[in-house]
Structure formats: structure tokens, C-alpha cells
C-alpha atoms as one frame of an Amber mdcrd trajectory, in Angstrom:
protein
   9.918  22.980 -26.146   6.344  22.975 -27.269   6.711  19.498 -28.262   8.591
  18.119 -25.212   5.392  20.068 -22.995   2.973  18.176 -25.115   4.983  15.214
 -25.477   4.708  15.018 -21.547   1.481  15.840 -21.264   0.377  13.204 -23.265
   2.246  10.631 -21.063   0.314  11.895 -17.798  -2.753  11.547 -19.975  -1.788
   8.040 -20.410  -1.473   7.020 -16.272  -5.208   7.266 -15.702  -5.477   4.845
 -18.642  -2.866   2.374 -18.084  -4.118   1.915 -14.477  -7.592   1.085 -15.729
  -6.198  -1.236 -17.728  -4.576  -2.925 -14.390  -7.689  -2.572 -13.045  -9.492
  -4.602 -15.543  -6.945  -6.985 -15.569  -5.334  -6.463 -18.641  -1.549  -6.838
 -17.963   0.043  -6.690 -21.191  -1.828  -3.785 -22.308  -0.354  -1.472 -18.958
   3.240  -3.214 -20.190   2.544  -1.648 -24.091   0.976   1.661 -22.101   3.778
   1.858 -19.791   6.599   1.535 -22.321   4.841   4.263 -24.435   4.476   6.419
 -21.573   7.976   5.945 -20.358   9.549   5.908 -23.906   8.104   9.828 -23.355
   8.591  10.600 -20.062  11.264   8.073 -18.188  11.107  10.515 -14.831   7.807
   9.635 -13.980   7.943   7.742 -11.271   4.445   6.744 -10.839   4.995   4.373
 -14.258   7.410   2.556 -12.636   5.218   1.857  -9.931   2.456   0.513 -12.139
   4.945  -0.697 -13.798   6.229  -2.843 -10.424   2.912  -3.676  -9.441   2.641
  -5.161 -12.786   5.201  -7.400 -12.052   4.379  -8.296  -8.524   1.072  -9.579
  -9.906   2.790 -11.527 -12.321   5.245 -12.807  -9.420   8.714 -11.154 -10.713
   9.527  -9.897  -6.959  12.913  -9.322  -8.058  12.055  -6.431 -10.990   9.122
  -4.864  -8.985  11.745  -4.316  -6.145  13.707  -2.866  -9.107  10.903  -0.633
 -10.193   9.844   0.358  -6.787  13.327   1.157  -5.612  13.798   3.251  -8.934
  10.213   5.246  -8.399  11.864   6.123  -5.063  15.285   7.569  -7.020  12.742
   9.728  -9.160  10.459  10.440  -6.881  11.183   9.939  -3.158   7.832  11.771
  -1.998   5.967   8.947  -4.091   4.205   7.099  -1.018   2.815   4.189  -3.210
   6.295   3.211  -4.259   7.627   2.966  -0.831   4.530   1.112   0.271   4.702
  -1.462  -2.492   8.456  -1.931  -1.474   7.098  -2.939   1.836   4.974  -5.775
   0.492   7.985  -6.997  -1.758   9.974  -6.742   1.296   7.708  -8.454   3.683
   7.049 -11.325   0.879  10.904 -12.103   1.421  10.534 -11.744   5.064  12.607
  -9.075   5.632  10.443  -7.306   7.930  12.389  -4.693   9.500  13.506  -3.113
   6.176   9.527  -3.890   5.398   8.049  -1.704   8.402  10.733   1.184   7.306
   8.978   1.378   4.313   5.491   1.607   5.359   6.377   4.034   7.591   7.819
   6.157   5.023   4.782   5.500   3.094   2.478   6.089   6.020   4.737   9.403
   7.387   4.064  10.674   2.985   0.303   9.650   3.359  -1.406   9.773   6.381
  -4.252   9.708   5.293  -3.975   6.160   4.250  -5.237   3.330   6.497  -3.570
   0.603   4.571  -0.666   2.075   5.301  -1.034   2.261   8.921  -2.361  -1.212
   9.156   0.518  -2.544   7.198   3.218  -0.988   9.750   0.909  -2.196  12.494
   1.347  -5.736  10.946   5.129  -5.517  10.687   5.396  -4.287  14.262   3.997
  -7.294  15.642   5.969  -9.564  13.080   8.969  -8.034  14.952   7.254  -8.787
  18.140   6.777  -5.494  19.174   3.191  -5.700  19.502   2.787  -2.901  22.452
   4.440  -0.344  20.039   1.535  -1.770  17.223  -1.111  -1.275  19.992   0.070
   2.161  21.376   0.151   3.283  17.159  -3.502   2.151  16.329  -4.717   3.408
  18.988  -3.866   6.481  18.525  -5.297   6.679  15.068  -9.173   5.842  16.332
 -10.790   9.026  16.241  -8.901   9.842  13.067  -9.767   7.368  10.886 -13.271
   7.177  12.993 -15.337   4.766  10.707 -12.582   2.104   9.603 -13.355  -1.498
   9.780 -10.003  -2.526   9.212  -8.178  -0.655  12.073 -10.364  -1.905  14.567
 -10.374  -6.039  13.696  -6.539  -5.415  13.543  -6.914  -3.795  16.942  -9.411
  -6.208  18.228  -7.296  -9.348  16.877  -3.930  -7.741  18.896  -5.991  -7.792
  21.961  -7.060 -11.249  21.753  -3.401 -11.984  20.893  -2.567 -10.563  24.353
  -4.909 -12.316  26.244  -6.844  -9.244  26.653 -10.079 -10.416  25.613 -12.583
  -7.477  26.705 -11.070  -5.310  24.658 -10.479  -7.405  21.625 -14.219  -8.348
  21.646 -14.986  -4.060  22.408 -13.325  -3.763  18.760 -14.444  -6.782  16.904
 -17.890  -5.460  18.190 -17.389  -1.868  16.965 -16.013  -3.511  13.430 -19.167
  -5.250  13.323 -21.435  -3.035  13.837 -19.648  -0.414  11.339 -19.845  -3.473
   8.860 -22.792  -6.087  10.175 -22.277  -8.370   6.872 -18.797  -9.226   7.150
 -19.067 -13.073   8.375 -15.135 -13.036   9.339 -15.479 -10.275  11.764 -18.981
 -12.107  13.376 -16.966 -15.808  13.449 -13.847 -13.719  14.948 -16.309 -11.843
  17.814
């Protein structure tokens, strides 16, 4: 038992590394890291989401949907995994199925604005742009000082023709980031 504790402990040592590794670029050392890790501990599902993003980077949409979907059987509460489904999904166009995963991912993190901005996409890629409107706006004073959530709201204004309010937010996103030269040629 002593064994099997360290044994396990050694393969969470190992996640901090292996996503360094991705970090730096180094994809086939995360693959050697991962397959030692999950040699050790197969149930940890946050390997097989490296392990997926791994492959969406090298373009193998097919196994990362694999991985992700299998980082959900482990771990269902694992928000990344359902997230990176979400970009597989939306990659193939399937948006519906995309936007349930983000909201899964979003409804496990809140806390995450990519997450948010990523259902906010999908809603309007189903053409239900109100509903993306009515959902980032209601996140403003929460996530108070992000860039991102206003351009998207600013650019889904200007979408609907309503182009006060889509400069108010482009202006707000510029002033909370005054060297971004997208969000100045988009104001």
C-alpha cells in the first residue's frame, strides 16, 4: 500500500512537469511523461487531457476527442476536459454539442472567462445571439477588468447594428488595454 501511495504520488509530481514541457513546446517529451505517469496512475484524468491537448496540437482531432471524452469517464468534474471537447467539437462544426460542453466547463469553472467567451461564441454560431448578449452581460461586474469579454460584447453589438454600444465596449476594452492595435482598428 505504501508503494501504490508513493507510486501515485510520484505521478501527480510528474503533471506540473509534463505541462511545462507542453509549455515549452516539447511534445514528445509530455508523450514519454504522460505514458510514465499513466503507466502509474491510469485514473488520472488530467493526463489524458494533456495528453489530448497533445494531440490537438499535433492535429489528431479524432484521439484528443478520445482522450477528452475519457478524462470526462474518470473525472466528470474535470472542467478543462469538457472545455477542450468543445474546441474539438466546434473544429468539426458541431456546434450545439460544442456550446454543451463549454457550458459544462463554464457551469465547473466559473471563474474562467475563456470559458464564458467560448459559449458566448457558440451561441451566436447557432444564431442565438440575444441569448450570447443577455449571458455576457451579465458577467460585467464579475469579471470587472476583462478585455476579452468586452470586444466580444462590443463586436455583438456592432453585429446588431447597435453601434453606440459596441463602440461603449470597444472603448472600455481599450482603455483597460490602450496597446492592443486590433481593439483601436475595431473602435
Amino acid at each position: 500500500q505504501a508503494d501504490e501511495r508513493y507510486q501515485k504520488m510520484r505521478a501527480r509530481l510528474m503533471l506540473p512537469l509534463a505541462q511545462q514541457q507542453f509549455e515549452a513546446g516539447d511534445l514528445d517529451q509530455v508523450d514519454r511523461t504522460i505514458v510514465e505517469a499513466l503507466r502509474i496512475d491510469s485514473a488520472n484524468g488530467k493526463f489524458h487531457v494533456l495528453a489530448g491537448r497533445v494531440a490537438v496540437e499535433r492535429d489528431r482531432l479524432e484521439r484528443a476527442l478520445h482522450l477528452f471524452q475519457h478524462a470526462i469517464e474518470v473525472d466528470s468534474e474535470l472542467a478543462p476536459a469538457h472545455y477542450y471537447r468543445g474546441l474539438v467539437l466546434q473544429r468539426w462544426r458541431r456546434y450545439e454539442s460544442a456550446a454543451t460542453s463549454y457550458r459544462k466547463a463554464y457551469k465547473l469553472e466559473p471563474d474562467r472567462p475563456a470559458y464564458l467567451l467560448a459559449l458566448g461564441e457558440m451561441l451566436v454560431a447557432l444564431d442565438r445571439t440575444d441569448e450570447a448578449l443577455d449571458l455576457l452581460q451579465s458577467k460585467l461586474t464579475y469579471f470587472e477588468h476583462n478585455v476579452g469579454l468586452r470586444v466580444a460584447l462590443g463586436q455583438l453589438y456592432a453585429i446588431t447594428g447597435d453601434h453606440d454600444q459596441a463602440a461603449m465596449f470597444l472603448n472600455e476594452a481599450h482603455l483597460l488595454h490602450p496597446d492592443d492595435h486590433q481593439i483601436q482598428e475595431d473602435l
